[in-house]
């Protein structure tokens, strides 16, 4: 084997130098091509244009239903409670001790029925004395009158006799009235709701003794908004529904002329018959008062929405696929449905997806 001579180095052939330069050039070109491709892609990748992207996102599918308006009776809905037609607190009109309680609490009483008796004390004796005095004065007056006719009696004497007779009669009536006041009576037919005294209690003048309420007729009272009160008139029929489902009918007997300053609502009262007092006072009641007939669309309460101004409305889709928000007015309602006015007729309402679109959006309407 030949050994390298340090004095005579071995020279690399020119062809090998050329191959190295070619490889280096290829590597540099490849690197430059890769880098230029990444940069070019970043510059040329304008994704989807904003217009196209907005159009694609707005044209989301929604489910729609076609509905038509029908005649519906508009009702004013009032939430209130039942109340007695009248309620009064009976007070003692004379002083005395309670000697008898004639009726237990909760009993139905008739007008004029005695509820409580007070001790008469000396009133009967004083009444007999007053009656005797009246009889005496009447006799004296007749004698004076006889003398006057004969011309034997002065006019002043006749006037004095008449005055004494009238005074005796007035005294008798005062005692009679005081004696009658020892019997506390029901002022009208109703129910003895409360009795605040028992036998042996002493009552002074104007002390409360009992409370009587009238439940037939019965009153349903509630508050109506200032937006709806103008629709009502006294005499309008109404239908009331109790919390247990019991229903009864009546007529408006009162509409307040001024609003409650705190709530800006008006008090209304419906009067209804209550034979047998089967409906009690103080029961929560829903009152519906029909006022007029108009056309409205029936739909589920879940389809209602609010716009940016806080208005209640429904979203529809026109033939071009554009969403429209329509403010509506509730004409009538029940446990399952609403009848609303303010929609075009017929209307294509959005039933699924209304929460994801706004007024003016373009959508793909899919019929139910």
mmCIF file with all atom_site columns, C-alpha atoms in Angstrom, residues 138-336:
data_model
loop_
_atom_site.group_PDB
_atom_site.id
_atom_site.type_symbol
_atom_site.label_atom_id
_atom_site.label_alt_id
_atom_site.label_comp_id
_atom_site.label_asym_id
_atom_site.label_entity_id
_atom_site.label_seq_id
_atom_site.pdbx_PDB_ins_code
_atom_site.Cartn_x
_atom_site.Cartn_y
_atom_site.Cartn_z
_atom_site.occupancy
_atom_site.B_iso_or_equiv
_atom_site.pdbx_formal_charge
_atom_site.auth_seq_id
_atom_site.auth_comp_id
_atom_site.auth_asym_id
_atom_site.auth_atom_id
_atom_site.pdbx_PDB_model_num
ATOM 1   C CA . UNK A 1 138 ? -153.032 64.483 77.880 1.00 0.00 ? 138 UNK A CA 1
ATOM 2   C CA . UNK A 1 139 ? -155.868 64.831 80.417 1.00 0.00 ? 139 UNK A CA 1
ATOM 3   C CA . UNK A 1 140 ? -154.680 68.294 81.413 1.00 0.00 ? 140 UNK A CA 1
ATOM 4   C CA . UNK A 1 141 ? -154.423 69.335 77.782 1.00 0.00 ? 141 UNK A CA 1
ATOM 5   C CA . UNK A 1 142 ? -157.972 68.192 76.999 1.00 0.00 ? 142 UNK A CA 1
ATOM 6   C CA . UNK A 1 143 ? -159.290 70.180 80.009 1.00 0.00 ? 143 UNK A CA 1
ATOM 7   C CA . UNK A 1 144 ? -157.447 73.291 78.873 1.00 0.00 ? 144 UNK A CA 1
ATOM 8   C CA . UNK A 1 145 ? -158.768 72.830 75.385 1.00 0.00 ? 145 UNK A CA 1
ATOM 9   C CA . UNK A 1 146 ? -162.367 72.565 76.659 1.00 0.00 ? 146 UNK A CA 1
ATOM 10  C CA . UNK A 1 147 ? -162.036 75.800 78.660 1.00 0.00 ? 147 UNK A CA 1
ATOM 11  C CA . UNK A 1 148 ? -160.533 77.541 75.646 1.00 0.00 ? 148 UNK A CA 1
ATOM 12  C CA . UNK A 1 149 ? -163.550 76.668 73.531 1.00 0.00 ? 149 UNK A CA 1
ATOM 13  C CA . UNK A 1 150 ? -165.817 78.219 76.198 1.00 0.00 ? 150 UNK A CA 1
ATOM 14  C CA . UNK A 1 151 ? -163.645 81.334 76.320 1.00 0.00 ? 151 UNK A CA 1
ATOM 15  C CA . UNK A 1 152 ? -162.632 80.664 79.916 1.00 0.00 ? 152 UNK A CA 1
ATOM 16  C CA . UNK A 1 153 ? -158.953 79.919 79.295 1.00 0.00 ? 153 UNK A CA 1
ATOM 17  C CA . UNK A 1 154 ? -156.175 82.236 78.214 1.00 0.00 ? 154 UNK A CA 1
ATOM 18  C CA . UNK A 1 155 ? -154.083 81.462 75.164 1.00 0.00 ? 155 UNK A CA 1
ATOM 19  C CA . UNK A 1 156 ? -150.920 81.297 77.273 1.00 0.00 ? 156 UNK A CA 1
ATOM 20  C CA . UNK A 1 157 ? -152.435 78.628 79.510 1.00 0.00 ? 157 UNK A CA 1
ATOM 21  C CA . UNK A 1 158 ? -153.334 76.577 76.455 1.00 0.00 ? 158 UNK A CA 1
ATOM 22  C CA . UNK A 1 159 ? -149.778 76.851 75.114 1.00 0.00 ? 159 UNK A CA 1
ATOM 23  C CA . UNK A 1 160 ? -148.337 75.784 78.477 1.00 0.00 ? 160 UNK A CA 1
ATOM 24  C CA . UNK A 1 161 ? -150.542 72.677 78.583 1.00 0.00 ? 161 UNK A CA 1
ATOM 25  C CA . UNK A 1 162 ? -149.498 71.722 75.069 1.00 0.00 ? 162 UNK A CA 1
ATOM 26  C CA . UNK A 1 163 ? -145.791 72.154 75.936 1.00 0.00 ? 163 UNK A CA 1
ATOM 27  C CA . UNK A 1 164 ? -146.080 69.957 79.023 1.00 0.00 ? 164 UNK A CA 1
ATOM 28  C CA . UNK A 1 165 ? -147.754 67.223 76.976 1.00 0.00 ? 165 UNK A CA 1
ATOM 29  C CA . UNK A 1 166 ? -145.077 67.257 74.260 1.00 0.00 ? 166 UNK A CA 1
ATOM 30  C CA . UNK A 1 167 ? -142.303 67.166 76.869 1.00 0.00 ? 167 UNK A CA 1
ATOM 31  C CA . UNK A 1 168 ? -143.830 64.098 78.522 1.00 0.00 ? 168 UNK A CA 1
ATOM 32  C CA . UNK A 1 169 ? -144.154 62.342 75.179 1.00 0.00 ? 169 UNK A CA 1
ATOM 33  C CA . UNK A 1 170 ? -140.518 63.113 74.277 1.00 0.00 ? 170 UNK A CA 1
ATOM 34  C CA . UNK A 1 171 ? -139.338 61.756 77.620 1.00 0.00 ? 171 UNK A CA 1
ATOM 35  C CA . UNK A 1 172 ? -141.298 58.567 77.042 1.00 0.00 ? 172 UNK A CA 1
ATOM 36  C CA . UNK A 1 173 ? -139.753 58.070 73.578 1.00 0.00 ? 173 UNK A CA 1
ATOM 37  C CA . UNK A 1 174 ? -136.262 58.628 74.974 1.00 0.00 ? 174 UNK A CA 1
ATOM 38  C CA . UNK A 1 175 ? -136.733 55.893 77.539 1.00 0.00 ? 175 UNK A CA 1
ATOM 39  C CA . UNK A 1 176 ? -138.282 53.566 74.959 1.00 0.00 ? 176 UNK A CA 1
ATOM 40  C CA . UNK A 1 177 ? -135.322 54.074 72.648 1.00 0.00 ? 177 UNK A CA 1
ATOM 41  C CA . UNK A 1 178 ? -132.843 53.468 75.445 1.00 0.00 ? 178 UNK A CA 1
ATOM 42  C CA . UNK A 1 179 ? -134.674 50.280 76.387 1.00 0.00 ? 179 UNK A CA 1
ATOM 43  C CA . UNK A 1 180 ? -134.653 49.086 72.780 1.00 0.00 ? 180 UNK A CA 1
ATOM 44  C CA . UNK A 1 181 ? -130.897 49.697 72.589 1.00 0.00 ? 181 UNK A CA 1
ATOM 45  C CA . UNK A 1 182 ? -130.319 47.006 75.195 1.00 0.00 ? 182 UNK A CA 1
ATOM 46  C CA . UNK A 1 183 ? -130.961 44.569 72.309 1.00 0.00 ? 183 UNK A CA 1
ATOM 47  C CA . UNK A 1 184 ? -128.147 44.578 69.735 1.00 0.00 ? 184 UNK A CA 1
ATOM 48  C CA . UNK A 1 185 ? -129.635 43.446 66.419 1.00 0.00 ? 185 UNK A CA 1
ATOM 49  C CA . UNK A 1 186 ? -128.292 42.390 63.010 1.00 0.00 ? 186 UNK A CA 1
ATOM 50  C CA . UNK A 1 187 ? -128.608 45.295 60.536 1.00 0.00 ? 187 UNK A CA 1
ATOM 51  C CA . UNK A 1 188 ? -128.967 42.987 57.514 1.00 0.00 ? 188 UNK A CA 1
ATOM 52  C CA . UNK A 1 189 ? -128.980 39.318 56.560 1.00 0.00 ? 189 UNK A CA 1
ATOM 53  C CA . UNK A 1 190 ? -125.495 37.901 56.812 1.00 0.00 ? 190 UNK A CA 1
ATOM 54  C CA . UNK A 1 191 ? -123.061 35.946 58.932 1.00 0.00 ? 191 UNK A CA 1
ATOM 55  C CA . UNK A 1 192 ? -122.044 36.756 62.512 1.00 0.00 ? 192 UNK A CA 1
ATOM 56  C CA . UNK A 1 193 ? -118.330 36.851 61.787 1.00 0.00 ? 193 UNK A CA 1
ATOM 57  C CA . UNK A 1 194 ? -117.059 38.014 65.171 1.00 0.00 ? 194 UNK A CA 1
ATOM 58  C CA . UNK A 1 195 ? -118.388 38.589 68.669 1.00 0.00 ? 195 UNK A CA 1
ATOM 59  C CA . UNK A 1 196 ? -116.131 40.425 71.103 1.00 0.00 ? 196 UNK A CA 1
ATOM 60  C CA . UNK A 1 197 ? -118.243 40.081 74.295 1.00 0.00 ? 197 UNK A CA 1
ATOM 61  C CA . UNK A 1 198 ? -119.503 37.325 76.548 1.00 0.00 ? 198 UNK A CA 1
ATOM 62  C CA . UNK A 1 199 ? -122.153 37.160 79.256 1.00 0.00 ? 199 UNK A CA 1
ATOM 63  C CA . UNK A 1 200 ? -121.135 39.337 82.178 1.00 0.00 ? 200 UNK A CA 1
ATOM 64  C CA . UNK A 1 201 ? -119.055 41.815 80.184 1.00 0.00 ? 201 UNK A CA 1
ATOM 65  C CA . UNK A 1 202 ? -119.837 45.481 80.734 1.00 0.00 ? 202 UNK A CA 1
ATOM 66  C CA . UNK A 1 203 ? -120.296 47.645 77.675 1.00 0.00 ? 203 UNK A CA 1
ATOM 67  C CA . UNK A 1 204 ? -120.072 51.389 77.462 1.00 0.00 ? 204 UNK A CA 1
ATOM 68  C CA . UNK A 1 205 ? -121.557 53.569 74.760 1.00 0.00 ? 205 UNK A CA 1
ATOM 69  C CA . UNK A 1 206 ? -119.779 52.961 71.413 1.00 0.00 ? 206 UNK A CA 1
ATOM 70  C CA . UNK A 1 207 ? -117.917 49.852 72.621 1.00 0.00 ? 207 UNK A CA 1
ATOM 71  C CA . UNK A 1 208 ? -117.630 47.177 69.836 1.00 0.00 ? 208 UNK A CA 1
ATOM 72  C CA . UNK A 1 209 ? -119.759 44.089 70.373 1.00 0.00 ? 209 UNK A CA 1
ATOM 73  C CA . UNK A 1 210 ? -119.933 42.067 67.116 1.00 0.00 ? 210 UNK A CA 1
ATOM 74  C CA . UNK A 1 211 ? -119.202 42.050 63.370 1.00 0.00 ? 211 UNK A CA 1
ATOM 75  C CA . UNK A 1 212 ? -121.713 41.006 60.718 1.00 0.00 ? 212 UNK A CA 1
ATOM 76  C CA . UNK A 1 213 ? -120.741 40.426 57.062 1.00 0.00 ? 213 UNK A CA 1
ATOM 77  C CA . UNK A 1 214 ? -122.998 40.074 54.027 1.00 0.00 ? 214 UNK A CA 1
ATOM 78  C CA . UNK A 1 215 ? -121.905 37.238 51.718 1.00 0.00 ? 215 UNK A CA 1
ATOM 79  C CA . UNK A 1 216 ? -124.873 37.200 49.359 1.00 0.00 ? 216 UNK A CA 1
ATOM 80  C CA . UNK A 1 217 ? -124.226 38.937 47.089 1.00 0.00 ? 217 UNK A CA 1
ATOM 81  C CA . UNK A 1 218 ? -120.463 38.423 47.088 1.00 0.00 ? 218 UNK A CA 1
ATOM 82  C CA . UNK A 1 219 ? -117.929 40.898 45.714 1.00 0.00 ? 219 UNK A CA 1
ATOM 83  C CA . UNK A 1 220 ? -114.805 40.156 43.674 1.00 0.00 ? 220 UNK A CA 1
ATOM 84  C CA . UNK A 1 221 ? -112.406 43.072 43.927 1.00 0.00 ? 221 UNK A CA 1
ATOM 85  C CA . UNK A 1 222 ? -109.172 43.619 42.002 1.00 0.00 ? 222 UNK A CA 1
ATOM 86  C CA . UNK A 1 223 ? -106.937 46.158 40.287 1.00 0.00 ? 223 UNK A CA 1
ATOM 87  C CA . UNK A 1 224 ? -106.950 47.049 36.573 1.00 0.00 ? 224 UNK A CA 1
ATOM 88  C CA . UNK A 1 225 ? -104.116 48.819 34.769 1.00 0.00 ? 225 UNK A CA 1
ATOM 89  C CA . UNK A 1 226 ? -104.587 52.285 33.344 1.00 0.00 ? 226 UNK A CA 1
ATOM 90  C CA . UNK A 1 227 ? -104.068 50.767 29.869 1.00 0.00 ? 227 UNK A CA 1
ATOM 91  C CA . UNK A 1 228 ? -107.172 48.545 30.199 1.00 0.00 ? 228 UNK A CA 1
ATOM 92  C CA . UNK A 1 229 ? -109.546 50.375 32.532 1.00 0.00 ? 229 UNK A CA 1
ATOM 93  C CA . UNK A 1 230 ? -110.957 52.453 29.656 1.00 0.00 ? 230 UNK A CA 1
ATOM 94  C CA . UNK A 1 231 ? -112.289 49.215 28.104 1.00 0.00 ? 231 UNK A CA 1
ATOM 95  C CA . UNK A 1 232 ? -114.612 48.576 31.077 1.00 0.00 ? 232 UNK A CA 1
ATOM 96  C CA . UNK A 1 233 ? -118.076 49.864 31.949 1.00 0.00 ? 233 UNK A CA 1
ATOM 97  C CA . UNK A 1 234 ? -120.287 49.266 34.964 1.00 0.00 ? 234 UNK A CA 1
ATOM 98  C CA . UNK A 1 235 ? -122.738 46.524 34.145 1.00 0.00 ? 235 UNK A CA 1
ATOM 99  C CA . UNK A 1 236 ? -120.211 44.518 32.086 1.00 0.00 ? 236 UNK A CA 1
ATOM 100 C CA . UNK A 1 237 ? -120.605 40.764 32.695 1.00 0.00 ? 237 UNK A CA 1
ATOM 101 C CA . UNK A 1 238 ? -117.663 38.912 34.148 1.00 0.00 ? 238 UNK A CA 1
ATOM 102 C CA . UNK A 1 239 ? -116.617 35.373 35.032 1.00 0.00 ? 239 UNK A CA 1
ATOM 103 C CA . UNK A 1 240 ? -114.679 34.575 38.189 1.00 0.00 ? 240 UNK A CA 1
ATOM 104 C CA . UNK A 1 241 ? -112.627 31.443 38.877 1.00 0.00 ? 241 UNK A CA 1
ATOM 105 C CA . UNK A 1 242 ? -111.511 30.435 42.357 1.00 0.00 ? 242 UNK A CA 1
ATOM 106 C CA . UNK A 1 243 ? -108.233 28.730 43.134 1.00 0.00 ? 243 UNK A CA 1
ATOM 107 C CA . UNK A 1 244 ? -110.064 25.388 43.481 1.00 0.00 ? 244 UNK A CA 1
ATOM 108 C CA . UNK A 1 245 ? -111.585 25.704 39.998 1.00 0.00 ? 245 UNK A CA 1
ATOM 109 C CA . UNK A 1 246 ? -115.040 26.878 41.082 1.00 0.00 ? 246 UNK A CA 1
ATOM 110 C CA . UNK A 1 247 ? -116.502 29.374 38.586 1.00 0.00 ? 247 UNK A CA 1
ATOM 111 C CA . UNK A 1 248 ? -119.348 31.859 38.909 1.00 0.00 ? 248 UNK A CA 1
ATOM 112 C CA . UNK A 1 249 ? -120.630 34.878 37.002 1.00 0.00 ? 249 UNK A CA 1
ATOM 113 C CA . UNK A 1 250 ? -121.587 38.419 37.923 1.00 0.00 ? 250 UNK A CA 1
ATOM 114 C CA . UNK A 1 251 ? -121.546 42.035 36.752 1.00 0.00 ? 251 UNK A CA 1
ATOM 115 C CA . UNK A 1 252 ? -119.286 45.000 37.372 1.00 0.00 ? 252 UNK A CA 1
ATOM 116 C CA . UNK A 1 253 ? -120.844 47.254 39.986 1.00 0.00 ? 253 UNK A CA 1
ATOM 117 C CA . UNK A 1 254 ? -117.965 49.698 40.557 1.00 0.00 ? 254 UNK A CA 1
ATOM 118 C CA . UNK A 1 255 ? -114.983 51.172 38.686 1.00 0.00 ? 255 UNK A CA 1
ATOM 119 C CA . UNK A 1 256 ? -112.776 53.588 40.588 1.00 0.00 ? 256 UNK A CA 1
ATOM 120 C CA . UNK A 1 257 ? -112.621 57.103 39.156 1.00 0.00 ? 257 UNK A CA 1
ATOM 121 C CA . UNK A 1 258 ? -109.081 57.724 40.424 1.00 0.00 ? 258 UNK A CA 1
ATOM 122 C CA . UNK A 1 259 ? -105.969 55.547 40.332 1.00 0.00 ? 259 UNK A CA 1
ATOM 123 C CA . UNK A 1 260 ? -104.020 54.282 43.295 1.00 0.00 ? 260 UNK A CA 1
ATOM 124 C CA . UNK A 1 261 ? -101.092 56.730 43.465 1.00 0.00 ? 261 UNK A CA 1
ATOM 125 C CA . UNK A 1 262 ? -98.653  53.953 44.387 1.00 0.00 ? 262 UNK A CA 1
ATOM 126 C CA . UNK A 1 263 ? -99.549  51.399 41.676 1.00 0.00 ? 263 UNK A CA 1
ATOM 127 C CA . UNK A 1 264 ? -101.354 53.543 39.072 1.00 0.00 ? 264 UNK A CA 1
ATOM 128 C CA . UNK A 1 265 ? -104.134 50.944 38.954 1.00 0.00 ? 265 UNK A CA 1
ATOM 129 C CA . UNK A 1 266 ? -107.897 51.271 39.330 1.00 0.00 ? 266 UNK A CA 1
ATOM 130 C CA . UNK A 1 267 ? -110.067 49.264 41.712 1.00 0.00 ? 267 UNK A CA 1
ATOM 131 C CA . UNK A 1 268 ? -112.972 47.348 40.169 1.00 0.00 ? 268 UNK A CA 1
ATOM 132 C CA . UNK A 1 269 ? -115.692 45.300 41.853 1.00 0.00 ? 269 UNK A CA 1
ATOM 133 C CA . UNK A 1 270 ? -117.816 42.506 40.400 1.00 0.00 ? 270 UNK A CA 1
ATOM 134 C CA . UNK A 1 271 ? -121.025 41.555 42.220 1.00 0.00 ? 271 UNK A CA 1
ATOM 135 C CA . UNK A 1 272 ? -122.243 37.949 42.083 1.00 0.00 ? 272 UNK A CA 1
ATOM 136 C CA . UNK A 1 273 ? -124.928 35.903 43.786 1.00 0.00 ? 273 UNK A CA 1
ATOM 137 C CA . UNK A 1 274 ? -123.792 33.558 46.540 1.00 0.00 ? 274 UNK A CA 1
ATOM 138 C CA . UNK A 1 275 ? -126.801 31.556 47.727 1.00 0.00 ? 275 UNK A CA 1
ATOM 139 C CA . UNK A 1 276 ? -126.041 29.409 50.723 1.00 0.00 ? 276 UNK A CA 1
ATOM 140 C CA . UNK A 1 277 ? -122.814 31.338 51.301 1.00 0.00 ? 277 UNK A CA 1
ATOM 141 C CA . UNK A 1 278 ? -120.896 28.532 49.585 1.00 0.00 ? 278 UNK A CA 1
ATOM 142 C CA . UNK A 1 279 ? -118.156 30.931 48.463 1.00 0.00 ? 279 UNK A CA 1
ATOM 143 C CA . UNK A 1 280 ? -116.151 32.449 51.286 1.00 0.00 ? 280 UNK A CA 1
ATOM 144 C CA . UNK A 1 281 ? -114.663 35.920 51.448 1.00 0.00 ? 281 UNK A CA 1
ATOM 145 C CA . UNK A 1 282 ? -110.930 36.433 51.069 1.00 0.00 ? 282 UNK A CA 1
ATOM 146 C CA . UNK A 1 283 ? -110.399 33.701 48.441 1.00 0.00 ? 283 UNK A CA 1
ATOM 147 C CA . UNK A 1 284 ? -107.871 34.275 45.645 1.00 0.00 ? 284 UNK A CA 1
ATOM 148 C CA . UNK A 1 285 ? -109.783 34.788 42.407 1.00 0.00 ? 285 UNK A CA 1
ATOM 149 C CA . UNK A 1 286 ? -109.089 35.224 38.697 1.00 0.00 ? 286 UNK A CA 1
ATOM 150 C CA . UNK A 1 287 ? -111.610 37.516 37.062 1.00 0.00 ? 287 UNK A CA 1
ATOM 151 C CA . UNK A 1 288 ? -112.175 37.667 33.286 1.00 0.00 ? 288 UNK A CA 1
ATOM 152 C CA . UNK A 1 289 ? -114.259 40.477 31.818 1.00 0.00 ? 289 UNK A CA 1
ATOM 153 C CA . UNK A 1 290 ? -115.087 40.185 28.079 1.00 0.00 ? 290 UNK A CA 1
ATOM 154 C CA . UNK A 1 291 ? -115.137 43.564 26.342 1.00 0.00 ? 291 UNK A CA 1
ATOM 155 C CA . UNK A 1 292 ? -115.188 43.095 22.542 1.00 0.00 ? 292 UNK A CA 1
ATOM 156 C CA . UNK A 1 293 ? -114.517 40.693 19.650 1.00 0.00 ? 293 UNK A CA 1
ATOM 157 C CA . UNK A 1 294 ? -111.467 41.096 17.415 1.00 0.00 ? 294 UNK A CA 1
ATOM 158 C CA . UNK A 1 295 ? -109.166 39.011 15.221 1.00 0.00 ? 295 UNK A CA 1
ATOM 159 C CA . UNK A 1 296 ? -106.122 37.428 16.830 1.00 0.00 ? 296 UNK A CA 1
ATOM 160 C CA . UNK A 1 297 ? -103.572 34.629 16.337 1.00 0.00 ? 297 UNK A CA 1
ATOM 161 C CA . UNK A 1 298 ? -103.350 31.714 18.749 1.00 0.00 ? 298 UNK A CA 1
ATOM 162 C CA . UNK A 1 299 ? -99.878  30.589 19.817 1.00 0.00 ? 299 UNK A CA 1
ATOM 163 C CA . UNK A 1 300 ? -97.853  29.193 22.700 1.00 0.00 ? 300 UNK A CA 1
ATOM 164 C CA . UNK A 1 301 ? -96.551  31.636 25.353 1.00 0.00 ? 301 UNK A CA 1
ATOM 165 C CA . UNK A 1 302 ? -93.076  30.165 24.748 1.00 0.00 ? 302 UNK A CA 1
ATOM 166 C CA . UNK A 1 303 ? -92.955  31.886 21.343 1.00 0.00 ? 303 UNK A CA 1
ATOM 167 C CA . UNK A 1 304 ? -93.033  35.383 22.829 1.00 0.00 ? 304 UNK A CA 1
ATOM 168 C CA . UNK A 1 305 ? -89.808  37.405 22.824 1.00 0.00 ? 305 UNK A CA 1
ATOM 169 C CA . UNK A 1 306 ? -88.567  40.847 23.826 1.00 0.00 ? 306 UNK A CA 1
ATOM 170 C CA . UNK A 1 307 ? -86.837  43.314 21.519 1.00 0.00 ? 307 UNK A CA 1
ATOM 171 C CA . UNK A 1 308 ? -84.092  45.748 22.525 1.00 0.00 ? 308 UNK A CA 1
ATOM 172 C CA . UNK A 1 309 ? -86.709  48.262 23.659 1.00 0.00 ? 309 UNK A CA 1
ATOM 173 C CA . UNK A 1 310 ? -88.309  45.724 25.975 1.00 0.00 ? 310 UNK A CA 1
ATOM 174 C CA . UNK A 1 311 ? -91.447  45.315 23.858 1.00 0.00 ? 311 UNK A CA 1
ATOM 175 C CA . UNK A 1 312 ? -93.242  41.969 23.856 1.00 0.00 ? 312 UNK A CA 1
ATOM 176 C CA . UNK A 1 313 ? -93.550  40.452 20.421 1.00 0.00 ? 313 UNK A CA 1
ATOM 177 C CA . UNK A 1 314 ? -93.279  37.504 18.029 1.00 0.00 ? 314 UNK A CA 1
ATOM 178 C CA . UNK A 1 315 ? -90.687  36.766 15.322 1.00 0.00 ? 315 UNK A CA 1
ATOM 179 C CA . UNK A 1 316 ? -91.849  35.832 11.826 1.00 0.00 ? 316 UNK A CA 1
ATOM 180 C CA . UNK A 1 317 ? -90.188  35.039 8.485  1.00 0.00 ? 317 UNK A CA 1
ATOM 181 C CA . UNK A 1 318 ? -91.337  36.567 5.196  1.00 0.00 ? 318 UNK A CA 1
ATOM 182 C CA . UNK A 1 319 ? -91.236  34.923 1.752  1.00 0.00 ? 319 UNK A CA 1
ATOM 183 C CA . UNK A 1 320 ? -87.698  36.222 1.176  1.00 0.00 ? 320 UNK A CA 1
ATOM 184 C CA . UNK A 1 321 ? -86.427  34.485 4.315  1.00 0.00 ? 321 UNK A CA 1
ATOM 185 C CA . UNK A 1 322 ? -86.000  37.693 6.348  1.00 0.00 ? 322 UNK A CA 1
ATOM 186 C CA . UNK A 1 323 ? -86.817  37.747 10.056 1.00 0.00 ? 323 UNK A CA 1
ATOM 187 C CA . UNK A 1 324 ? -89.257  40.387 11.350 1.00 0.00 ? 324 UNK A CA 1
ATOM 188 C CA . UNK A 1 325 ? -90.119  41.261 14.943 1.00 0.00 ? 325 UNK A CA 1
ATOM 189 C CA . UNK A 1 326 ? -93.770  42.247 15.507 1.00 0.00 ? 326 UNK A CA 1
ATOM 190 C CA . UNK A 1 327 ? -94.857  43.862 18.787 1.00 0.00 ? 327 UNK A CA 1
ATOM 191 C CA . UNK A 1 328 ? -98.093  42.186 19.898 1.00 0.00 ? 328 UNK A CA 1
ATOM 192 C CA . UNK A 1 329 ? -100.975 42.849 22.251 1.00 0.00 ? 329 UNK A CA 1
ATOM 193 C CA . UNK A 1 330 ? -102.364 39.949 24.288 1.00 0.00 ? 330 UNK A CA 1
ATOM 194 C CA . UNK A 1 331 ? -106.086 39.694 23.590 1.00 0.00 ? 331 UNK A CA 1
ATOM 195 C CA . UNK A 1 332 ? -106.833 36.598 25.628 1.00 0.00 ? 332 UNK A CA 1
ATOM 196 C CA . UNK A 1 333 ? -105.007 33.826 27.474 1.00 0.00 ? 333 UNK A CA 1
ATOM 197 C CA . UNK A 1 334 ? -105.562 30.502 29.166 1.00 0.00 ? 334 UNK A CA 1
ATOM 198 C CA . UNK A 1 335 ? -103.350 27.864 30.771 1.00 0.00 ? 335 UNK A CA 1
ATOM 199 C CA . UNK A 1 336 ? -101.944 26.654 27.428 1.00 0.00 ? 336 UNK A CA 1
#
